[in-house]
Amino acid sequence: MTENGKKRLFIKTYGCQMNVYDSSRMTDVLAPLGYEPVDSPRGADMVILNTCHIREKASEKVFSELGRLRAFKQEREAEGGDMVLAVAGCVAQAEGEEILRRAPQVDLVFGPQTYHRLPEMVARALRSADGGGQLDIDFPVESKFDHLPEEMAAPGAAAFLSVQEGCDKFCSFCVVPYTRGAEFSRPVASVLAEARRLVEAGVQEITLLGQNVNAYHGEAETGGTPGGTWGLGRLLRALAEIEGITRLRYTTSHPRDMDDDLIAAHAEEPKLMPYLHLPVQSGSDRILAAMNRQHTADDYLRIVERLRRALPDIALSSDFIVGFPGESDADFAETLRLVTEVGYAQAYSFKYSPRPGTPAAVADEQLPEAVKAERLAGLQQLLGAQAAAFNQACVGRTLPVLLERAGRKPGQLVGRSPYMQSVHVPVPEGTQQRLIGSLFDVAIEAAYDHSLGGRLLVDDAPQHSTRARISA
Ligand code: 5AD
Ligand code: SF4
């Protein structure tokens, strides 16, 4: 218990932004039961590991963390207390039975689609004296979004909003279609309502989330009658009409779903930020086919061309996998060529990691670790140089920055540029709290590997209210 009589809840989140969103919604679901977030598992009444299964050794990391937590749970029990220990997310979905077998200290295992049922699960866990763990890894027919509470913890200036989940693409390396289930889009009304609640809570920037977010096709209704399906472009335009929202982003997109309307929205909607994370994974058509990506390198380059025609300064980001089964030196060279042709503002790159249950994991030509490591180093060098050049080109420009939080150094705030770069700015003593949550013009004066440094361009910074908008 905390001093105010609340129960302590510690959630450790691994992996993607969808997990960050899910963890905050778990906090919201548990709040009415008296749980309050704390930042250490020691002495907590409930600990949730919200896990990720996308790449290597994810489950081993979870088991070693569970070993550490067992000691805290025993400590708690020795004090006459209790600690409900839960494993959530994609490792739970994929390896639920195994977790209960190997880690008997675990009370609850639940997947990404069932956490709206947490109150019942917790009540049962607290009642059950035998200590047997519960497993809830259904893909329920009813959506969790219909059951999540409207109340939410204070989200800050920038927030995530999950609009789409699951994936039907079945890239041959990826666990998502198995752990998150079939593609699903939230109805338009439910998305707009959550966006309005976020704005009321002080949010200015919303990032729409989905494993395949641009495949969004949500049911719309007007005045109680069905209004067809909306794509992501239309949804973004409707969100842009909500007063108080100043910035919109979305992630992660698939090249196949980058339709004309969405590209046009980038040209027409100033609130839509000029940044797009559009994973290509490889530049080799042979590997793209083996990955079941359903597009060629050229298809991707044509999309980039259309995007740049719509919005010339759009900054691009991508994911890459090196060392996919059967990838030759020539295939890898094609990836480097594509990177050189596109010119990325930033990107993520990974060594291929065989995921149990996916087709590529049983392909014959698995590559040696050393080859993967060497290719990754080569690709990261190129991507790093591109990111550094992109950041350097911002020096001398004035960029609007939404100040989100205190920086590491005293007297410093951190926010994001339109292109997703972190920007550090020094602010006058005593103004920090007041300035967080505002959008300010910043003169960019320095570029680092992963961030920018700058100076606030305001004539009367201390007088501005936290909601003041200097520019959009
Ligand atoms: N091995 C390596 N990287 C992977 N990703 C997904 N599955 C794997 C895998 N088996 C990467 C992809 C994806 C990102 C989220 O993680 O690049 O876009
Ligand atoms: Fe995984 Fe993305 Fe491919 Fe879906 S589209 S299978 S989430 S990599």
Coordinates of C-alpha atoms and ligand atoms in Angstrom, one line a residue:
M1 CA 0.0 0.0 0.0
T2 CA 1.1 3.6 -0.6
E3 CA 0.8 6.3 2.0
N4 CA -2.6 7.3 0.6
G5 CA -3.9 3.8 1.0
K6 CA -3.6 2.9 -2.6
K7 CA -2.2 -0.4 -3.9
R8 CA 1.1 -0.2 -5.7
L9 CA 1.2 -1.2 -9.4
F10 CA 4.4 -1.7 -11.3
I11 CA 4.3 -2.3 -15.0
K12 CA 7.5 -3.0 -17.0
T13 CA 6.9 -2.5 -20.7
Y14 CA 9.0 -4.1 -23.4
G15 CA 8.9 -3.5 -27.2
C16 CA 6.7 -1.3 -29.4
Q17 CA 4.6 1.7 -28.9
M18 CA 1.5 -0.4 -28.9
N19 CA 2.8 -2.0 -25.7
V20 CA 3.3 1.4 -24.2
Y21 CA -0.3 2.3 -25.1
D22 CA -1.6 -1.1 -23.7
S23 CA 0.4 -0.6 -20.5
S24 CA -1.2 2.8 -19.9
R25 CA -4.7 1.3 -20.6
M26 CA -3.9 -1.5 -18.1
T27 CA -3.2 1.3 -15.5
D28 CA -6.6 2.8 -16.4
V29 CA -8.4 -0.5 -16.0
L30 CA -6.8 -1.1 -12.6
A31 CA -7.2 2.5 -11.2
P32 CA -10.8 1.9 -10.1
L33 CA -9.6 -1.1 -8.0
G34 CA -7.3 1.2 -6.1
Y35 CA -4.0 0.5 -8.0
E36 CA -1.6 3.4 -8.5
P37 CA 1.5 3.2 -10.6
V38 CA 4.9 3.2 -8.8
D39 CA 8.4 3.1 -10.4
S40 CA 9.9 0.0 -8.7
P41 CA 8.7 -3.6 -8.4
R42 CA 10.0 -3.9 -4.9
G43 CA 7.2 -3.9 -2.4
A44 CA 4.5 -3.6 -5.1
D45 CA 1.1 -5.2 -4.7
M46 CA 1.0 -6.1 -8.4
V47 CA 3.7 -6.4 -11.1
I48 CA 2.9 -6.8 -14.8
L49 CA 5.6 -7.6 -17.4
N50 CA 4.1 -6.4 -20.7
T51 CA 6.3 -8.4 -23.0
C52 CA 7.4 -8.3 -26.7
H53 CA 8.1 -11.4 -28.8
I54 CA 9.2 -9.7 -32.0
R55 CA 13.0 -10.4 -31.8
E56 CA 15.6 -12.6 -30.1
K57 CA 15.6 -14.1 -26.7
A58 CA 12.5 -12.2 -25.7
S59 CA 11.1 -15.1 -23.6
E60 CA 14.5 -15.7 -22.0
K61 CA 14.6 -12.1 -20.8
V62 CA 11.1 -12.6 -19.4
F63 CA 12.1 -15.7 -17.5
S64 CA 15.2 -14.1 -16.0
E65 CA 13.1 -11.1 -14.9
L66 CA 10.6 -13.4 -13.4
G67 CA 13.4 -15.0 -11.4
R68 CA 14.3 -11.6 -9.9
L69 CA 10.7 -10.8 -9.2
R70 CA 10.2 -14.1 -7.3
A71 CA 12.6 -12.8 -4.6
F72 CA 10.5 -9.6 -4.3
K73 CA 7.3 -11.7 -4.1
Q74 CA 8.8 -13.8 -1.3
E75 CA 9.9 -10.7 0.5
R76 CA 6.4 -9.3 0.3
E77 CA 4.9 -12.6 1.5
A78 CA 7.3 -12.7 4.4
E79 CA 6.0 -9.3 5.5
G80 CA 2.5 -10.8 5.4
G81 CA 1.6 -9.0 2.1
D82 CA 0.9 -10.3 -1.3
M83 CA 2.2 -9.5 -4.8
V84 CA 0.2 -10.4 -7.8
L85 CA 2.6 -11.3 -10.6
A86 CA 1.4 -11.1 -14.2
V87 CA 2.9 -11.6 -17.6
A88 CA 1.1 -9.8 -20.4
G89 CA 1.7 -9.0 -24.1
C90 CA 3.0 -11.1 -27.0
V91 CA 5.3 -13.5 -25.1
A92 CA 2.3 -14.3 -22.9
Q93 CA 0.2 -14.9 -26.0
A94 CA 2.8 -17.1 -27.6
E95 CA 4.1 -19.0 -24.7
G96 CA 1.4 -18.8 -22.0
E97 CA 1.3 -22.4 -21.0
E98 CA 5.1 -22.6 -20.9
I99 CA 5.3 -19.6 -18.6
L100 CA 2.9 -21.1 -16.1
R101 CA 4.8 -24.4 -16.2
R102 CA 8.3 -22.9 -15.8
A103 CA 7.5 -20.0 -13.5
P104 CA 5.0 -21.2 -10.8
Q105 CA 5.3 -17.8 -9.0
V106 CA 3.3 -16.2 -11.9
D107 CA -0.4 -15.6 -11.0
L108 CA -1.8 -14.3 -14.3
V109 CA -0.9 -14.7 -17.9
F110 CA -2.9 -12.7 -20.4
G111 CA -2.6 -11.7 -24.0
P112 CA -2.9 -8.3 -25.7
Q113 CA -6.6 -8.7 -26.4
T114 CA -8.0 -9.6 -23.0
Y115 CA -6.6 -7.0 -20.5
H116 CA -10.0 -5.4 -20.2
R117 CA -10.8 -8.5 -18.1
L118 CA -8.1 -7.6 -15.6
P119 CA -10.4 -6.8 -12.7
E120 CA -11.9 -10.3 -12.7
M121 CA -8.5 -11.9 -13.2
V122 CA -7.1 -10.0 -10.2
A123 CA -10.0 -10.8 -8.0
R124 CA -9.7 -14.5 -8.8
A125 CA -5.9 -14.3 -8.2
L126 CA -6.4 -12.7 -4.8
R127 CA -9.1 -15.3 -3.9
S128 CA -7.2 -18.4 -5.0
A129 CA -5.3 -19.8 -2.1
D130 CA -3.7 -22.6 -4.1
G131 CA -1.5 -20.3 -6.0
G132 CA -2.3 -21.8 -9.4
G133 CA -1.8 -19.4 -12.3
Q134 CA -4.6 -18.3 -14.6
L135 CA -4.3 -18.1 -18.3
D136 CA -6.4 -15.8 -20.6
I137 CA -5.0 -15.7 -24.1
D138 CA -8.3 -15.8 -26.0
F139 CA -9.0 -13.7 -29.0
P140 CA -12.4 -12.6 -27.8
V141 CA -15.2 -11.8 -30.2
E142 CA -16.0 -8.6 -28.4
S143 CA -13.3 -6.0 -28.7
K144 CA -11.4 -4.8 -25.6
F145 CA -12.0 -1.3 -26.8
D146 CA -15.7 -1.6 -26.0
H147 CA -14.8 -2.4 -22.4
L148 CA -11.9 -0.1 -21.5
P149 CA -12.7 2.7 -19.1
E150 CA -13.1 6.3 -20.4
E151 CA -11.1 7.7 -17.5
M152 CA -7.4 7.8 -18.2
A153 CA -4.3 8.8 -16.3
A154 CA -2.9 12.3 -17.2
P155 CA -1.2 11.6 -20.6
G156 CA 1.1 14.7 -21.1
A157 CA 1.4 16.8 -24.2
A158 CA 1.8 14.0 -26.7
A159 CA -0.1 10.7 -26.5
F160 CA -0.7 7.5 -28.4
L161 CA -4.1 6.4 -29.6
S162 CA -4.5 2.8 -30.8
V163 CA -6.8 2.7 -33.8
Q164 CA -5.9 -0.6 -35.5
E165 CA -4.5 -3.9 -34.2
G166 CA -3.3 -7.2 -35.6
C167 CA -2.1 -8.0 -39.1
D168 CA -3.2 -10.1 -42.0
K169 CA 0.0 -9.6 -44.0
F170 CA 1.9 -12.7 -42.7
C171 CA 5.4 -11.5 -43.6
S172 CA 7.3 -14.8 -43.3
F173 CA 9.6 -13.6 -40.5
C174 CA 7.0 -12.0 -38.2
V175 CA 5.1 -13.2 -35.2
V176 CA 2.6 -10.3 -35.1
P177 CA -0.2 -12.1 -37.0
Y178 CA 0.0 -14.9 -34.5
T179 CA 0.4 -12.9 -31.2
R180 CA -1.9 -9.9 -32.0
G181 CA -4.3 -11.8 -34.2
A182 CA -6.3 -10.8 -37.3
E183 CA -6.4 -7.2 -38.5
F184 CA -9.0 -5.1 -36.7
S185 CA -9.9 -1.4 -36.9
R186 CA -11.7 0.5 -34.2
P187 CA -14.9 2.2 -35.3
V188 CA -14.4 5.9 -36.2
A189 CA -16.7 7.2 -33.4
S190 CA -14.7 5.4 -30.7
V191 CA -11.4 6.8 -32.1
L192 CA -12.8 10.4 -32.3
A193 CA -14.2 10.1 -28.7
E194 CA -10.9 9.0 -27.3
A195 CA -9.1 11.8 -29.2
R196 CA -11.5 14.4 -27.6
R197 CA -10.9 12.9 -24.2
L198 CA -7.1 13.2 -24.8
V199 CA -7.5 16.8 -25.8
E200 CA -9.5 17.6 -22.7
A201 CA -6.7 16.0 -20.7
G202 CA -4.2 18.5 -22.3
V203 CA -2.9 16.5 -25.2
Q204 CA -1.9 18.4 -28.3
E205 CA -0.1 15.7 -30.3
I206 CA -1.6 12.4 -31.1
T207 CA 0.1 9.4 -32.7
L208 CA -2.3 6.9 -34.1
L209 CA -1.0 3.4 -33.5
G210 CA -1.5 0.1 -35.3
Q211 CA 0.7 -2.8 -36.4
N212 CA -0.6 -2.0 -39.8
V213 CA -2.0 1.4 -39.2
N214 CA -2.5 2.5 -42.8
A215 CA -4.6 -0.6 -43.4
Y216 CA -7.2 1.2 -41.1
H217 CA -10.7 0.7 -42.3
G218 CA -13.0 1.7 -39.5
E219 CA -16.8 1.6 -39.5
A220 CA -18.3 5.1 -39.6
E221 CA -21.8 6.1 -38.7
T222 CA -23.6 9.4 -39.1
G223 CA -26.5 10.1 -36.9
G224 CA -27.0 6.4 -36.0
T225 CA -27.0 5.2 -39.6
P226 CA -24.1 3.3 -41.1
G227 CA -21.7 5.6 -43.0
G228 CA -19.4 3.1 -44.7
T229 CA -15.8 2.5 -44.0
W230 CA -13.1 5.2 -43.6
G231 CA -9.5 4.8 -44.5
L232 CA -6.7 6.3 -42.5
G233 CA -6.5 9.5 -44.7
R234 CA -10.1 10.3 -43.9
L235 CA -9.7 9.5 -40.2
L236 CA -6.7 11.8 -40.0
R237 CA -8.6 14.7 -41.7
A238 CA -11.5 14.3 -39.2
L239 CA -9.1 14.3 -36.3
A240 CA -7.4 17.4 -37.7
E241 CA -10.7 19.2 -37.3
I242 CA -10.7 18.7 -33.5
E243 CA -9.7 22.0 -32.0
G244 CA -6.8 21.6 -29.6
I245 CA -5.1 18.9 -31.6
T246 CA -2.0 20.6 -33.2
R247 CA -0.1 17.6 -34.4
L248 CA -0.9 14.2 -35.8
R249 CA 1.3 11.2 -36.6
Y250 CA 0.7 7.5 -37.3
T251 CA 2.8 4.4 -37.1
T252 CA 3.5 1.7 -38.4
S253 CA 2.6 1.6 -42.1
H254 CA 2.9 -1.0 -44.8
P255 CA 3.9 0.1 -48.3
R256 CA 0.9 -1.8 -49.8
D257 CA -1.5 0.3 -47.9
M258 CA -0.1 3.8 -48.7
D259 CA -3.1 4.8 -50.8
D260 CA -3.7 8.1 -52.8
D261 CA -6.0 9.6 -50.2
L262 CA -3.4 9.1 -47.4
I263 CA -0.7 10.6 -49.5
A264 CA -2.9 13.5 -50.4
A265 CA -3.6 14.1 -46.7
H266 CA 0.1 14.7 -46.3
A267 CA -0.1 17.4 -48.9
E268 CA -3.3 19.0 -47.6
E269 CA -3.3 18.7 -43.9
P270 CA -0.8 20.9 -42.1
K271 CA -1.4 19.2 -38.7
L272 CA -0.1 15.9 -40.2
M273 CA 3.6 16.0 -39.4
P274 CA 6.1 15.7 -42.2
Y275 CA 7.5 12.3 -41.0
L276 CA 6.7 8.8 -42.0
H277 CA 7.9 5.5 -40.7
L278 CA 7.5 3.2 -43.7
P279 CA 9.4 -0.1 -43.3
V280 CA 10.8 -1.7 -46.4
Q281 CA 12.9 -4.5 -44.7
S282 CA 15.1 -5.2 -47.7
G283 CA 16.1 -3.7 -51.1
S284 CA 16.3 -7.1 -52.9
D285 CA 13.2 -8.3 -54.8
R286 CA 14.2 -11.9 -54.3
I287 CA 14.4 -11.4 -50.5
L288 CA 11.2 -9.2 -50.5
A289 CA 9.4 -12.1 -52.2
A290 CA 10.8 -14.6 -49.7
M291 CA 9.7 -12.3 -46.9
N292 CA 6.2 -12.3 -48.5
R293 CA 6.2 -8.5 -48.4
Q294 CA 3.9 -8.3 -51.5
H295 CA 5.9 -5.4 -53.0
T296 CA 9.1 -4.9 -54.9
A297 CA 11.9 -2.4 -54.2
D298 CA 10.7 -0.4 -57.1
D299 CA 7.1 -0.3 -55.8
Y300 CA 8.6 1.2 -52.6
L301 CA 10.7 3.8 -54.5
R302 CA 7.6 4.9 -56.5
I303 CA 5.7 5.4 -53.2
V304 CA 8.5 7.5 -51.8
E305 CA 8.4 9.5 -55.0
R306 CA 4.7 10.1 -54.7
L307 CA 5.1 11.1 -51.0
R308 CA 7.8 13.6 -51.9
R309 CA 5.8 15.0 -54.7
A310 CA 3.0 15.6 -52.2
L311 CA 5.2 16.9 -49.4
P312 CA 8.7 17.7 -50.5
D313 CA 10.2 17.9 -47.0
I314 CA 8.8 14.7 -45.7
A315 CA 11.3 12.8 -43.5
L316 CA 11.4 9.1 -44.0
S317 CA 12.2 6.3 -41.6
S318 CA 12.2 2.5 -42.1
D319 CA 12.9 -0.9 -40.6
F320 CA 15.5 -3.2 -42.1
I321 CA 16.2 -6.9 -41.5
V322 CA 19.7 -8.2 -42.5
G323 CA 20.7 -11.8 -42.8
F324 CA 17.3 -13.1 -43.8
P325 CA 17.6 -16.8 -44.8
G326 CA 19.2 -17.0 -48.2
E327 CA 20.3 -13.4 -48.4
S328 CA 23.4 -13.2 -50.6
D329 CA 26.0 -10.4 -50.7
A330 CA 24.3 -9.2 -53.9
D331 CA 20.9 -9.0 -52.1
F332 CA 22.5 -7.1 -49.3
A333 CA 24.1 -4.7 -51.8
E334 CA 20.6 -4.0 -53.1
T335 CA 19.5 -3.0 -49.6
L336 CA 22.4 -0.5 -49.4
R337 CA 21.5 0.8 -52.8
L338 CA 17.9 1.4 -51.8
V339 CA 19.0 3.2 -48.7
T340 CA 21.3 5.4 -50.7
E341 CA 18.5 6.2 -53.2
V342 CA 15.9 7.0 -50.6
G343 CA 18.0 8.9 -48.0
Y344 CA 16.5 8.3 -44.6
A345 CA 16.2 10.8 -41.8
Q346 CA 16.5 7.8 -39.4
A347 CA 15.9 4.1 -39.4
Y348 CA 15.9 0.9 -37.3
S349 CA 17.9 -2.2 -38.4
F350 CA 18.0 -5.7 -37.0
K351 CA 19.7 -9.0 -37.5
Y352 CA 17.2 -11.6 -38.7
S353 CA 16.0 -13.7 -35.7
P354 CA 14.1 -16.9 -36.4
R355 CA 10.8 -16.7 -34.5
P356 CA 9.2 -20.1 -33.6
G357 CA 6.1 -20.8 -35.6
T358 CA 6.9 -18.5 -38.5
P359 CA 7.7 -19.9 -42.0
A360 CA 11.2 -18.2 -42.3
A361 CA 12.3 -19.9 -39.1
V362 CA 12.3 -23.3 -40.8
A363 CA 13.9 -22.1 -44.1
D364 CA 17.0 -24.1 -45.0
E365 CA 19.5 -21.3 -45.7
Q366 CA 19.9 -19.7 -42.2
L367 CA 22.9 -17.4 -42.2
P368 CA 25.8 -17.5 -39.7
E369 CA 25.7 -15.0 -36.9
A370 CA 29.0 -13.4 -38.2
V371 CA 27.5 -12.6 -41.6
K372 CA 24.5 -11.0 -40.0
A373 CA 26.7 -9.0 -37.6
E374 CA 28.9 -7.7 -40.4
R375 CA 26.0 -6.7 -42.7
L376 CA 24.3 -5.0 -39.8
A377 CA 27.4 -3.0 -39.0
G378 CA 27.7 -1.9 -42.7
L379 CA 24.0 -0.9 -42.9
Q380 CA 24.1 0.9 -39.6
Q381 CA 27.1 2.9 -40.7
L382 CA 25.3 4.1 -43.8
L383 CA 22.0 4.8 -42.0
G384 CA 23.9 6.6 -39.2
A385 CA 25.7 8.8 -41.7
Q386 CA 22.3 9.7 -43.3
A387 CA 20.7 10.5 -40.0
A388 CA 23.7 12.7 -39.0
A389 CA 23.5 14.5 -42.3
F390 CA 19.7 15.0 -41.9
N391 CA 20.2 16.4 -38.4
Q392 CA 23.1 18.6 -39.5
A393 CA 20.9 20.1 -42.3
C394 CA 18.5 21.3 -39.6
V395 CA 21.1 23.5 -38.0
G396 CA 20.3 27.2 -38.7
R397 CA 16.6 26.4 -39.3
T398 CA 13.7 27.4 -37.0
L399 CA 11.5 24.5 -36.1
P400 CA 8.4 24.3 -34.0
V401 CA 9.0 22.0 -31.0
L402 CA 6.4 20.7 -28.6
L403 CA 8.1 20.7 -25.2
E404 CA 7.2 17.4 -23.6
R405 CA 9.4 16.9 -20.5
A406 CA 12.4 17.8 -18.5
G407 CA 15.8 16.9 -20.1
R408 CA 18.6 15.1 -18.4
K409 CA 20.5 18.3 -17.6
P410 CA 19.0 20.8 -15.1
G411 CA 17.2 23.8 -16.7
Q412 CA 16.7 21.8 -19.9
L413 CA 13.5 20.8 -21.7
V414 CA 13.0 18.2 -24.4
G415 CA 10.5 18.1 -27.2
R416 CA 10.1 16.9 -30.7
S417 CA 10.6 18.6 -34.0
P418 CA 8.0 18.0 -36.8
Y419 CA 10.5 15.4 -38.1
M420 CA 10.5 13.4 -34.8
Q421 CA 13.9 14.5 -33.7
S422 CA 14.4 15.1 -30.0
V423 CA 15.3 18.7 -29.4
H424 CA 16.9 19.9 -26.2
V425 CA 16.5 23.6 -25.2
P426 CA 17.7 25.4 -22.1
V427 CA 14.9 27.4 -20.4
P428 CA 15.0 30.0 -17.7
E429 CA 15.1 28.8 -14.1
G430 CA 11.7 28.3 -12.6
T431 CA 9.8 28.2 -16.0
Q432 CA 10.2 24.5 -16.7
Q433 CA 6.8 23.3 -15.4
R434 CA 5.0 26.2 -17.1
L435 CA 6.6 25.7 -20.5
I436 CA 6.0 21.9 -20.7
G437 CA 3.0 21.2 -22.9
S438 CA 3.6 24.2 -25.2
L439 CA 4.6 24.5 -28.8
F440 CA 7.5 26.9 -29.4
D441 CA 9.6 28.0 -32.3
V442 CA 13.2 26.9 -31.7
A443 CA 16.3 28.1 -33.4
I444 CA 18.3 24.9 -34.1
E445 CA 22.0 25.5 -33.2
A446 CA 23.5 22.0 -32.8
A447 CA 23.1 18.5 -34.3
Y448 CA 24.0 15.3 -32.5
D449 CA 23.7 11.7 -33.6
H450 CA 20.2 11.2 -32.2
S451 CA 19.0 14.7 -31.3
L452 CA 19.2 18.5 -31.9
G453 CA 20.0 21.4 -29.6
G454 CA 18.4 24.8 -29.9
R455 CA 17.2 28.1 -28.3
L456 CA 13.6 29.1 -27.6
L457 CA 12.5 31.9 -29.9
V458 CA 10.0 33.7 -27.6
D459 CA 10.1 37.4 -26.6
D460 CA 8.2 36.8 -23.4
A461 CA 8.6 33.1 -22.5
P462 CA 7.9 33.5 -18.8
Q463 CA 4.5 35.1 -19.4
H464 CA 3.2 32.4 -21.8
S465 CA 0.6 30.0 -20.3
T466 CA 1.3 26.3 -20.7
R467 CA -1.3 26.1 -23.5
A468 CA 0.1 29.1 -25.4
R469 CA 0.8 28.4 -29.1
I470 CA 3.5 30.4 -30.7
S471 CA 3.3 28.6 -34.0
A472 CA 1.8 25.4 -35.4
Ligands
5AD1 N1 13.9 -10.8 -37.0 C1 14.4 -9.6 -37.1 N2 13.6 -8.4 -37.1 C2 12.3 -8.6 -37.1 N3 11.3 -7.7 -37.2 C3 10.1 -8.3 -37.1 N4 10.3 -9.7 -37.0 C4 11.7 -9.9 -37.0 C5 12.5 -11.0 -37.0 N5 12.0 -12.2 -36.9 C6 11.5 -6.3 -37.3 C7 11.0 -5.8 -38.6 C8 9.7 -5.0 -38.2 C9 10.2 -4.5 -36.8 C10 9.1 -4.0 -35.9 O1 10.9 -5.6 -36.3 O2 11.9 -4.9 -39.2 O3 9.4 -4.0 -39.1
SF4_2 FE1 4.6 -8.2 -39.2 FE2 4.3 -5.8 -40.2 FE3 4.5 -7.9 -41.8 FE4 2.3 -7.5 -40.4 S1 3.1 -6.2 -42.0 S2 3.4 -9.5 -40.6 S3 3.1 -6.7 -38.5 S4 6.1 -7.1 -40.4

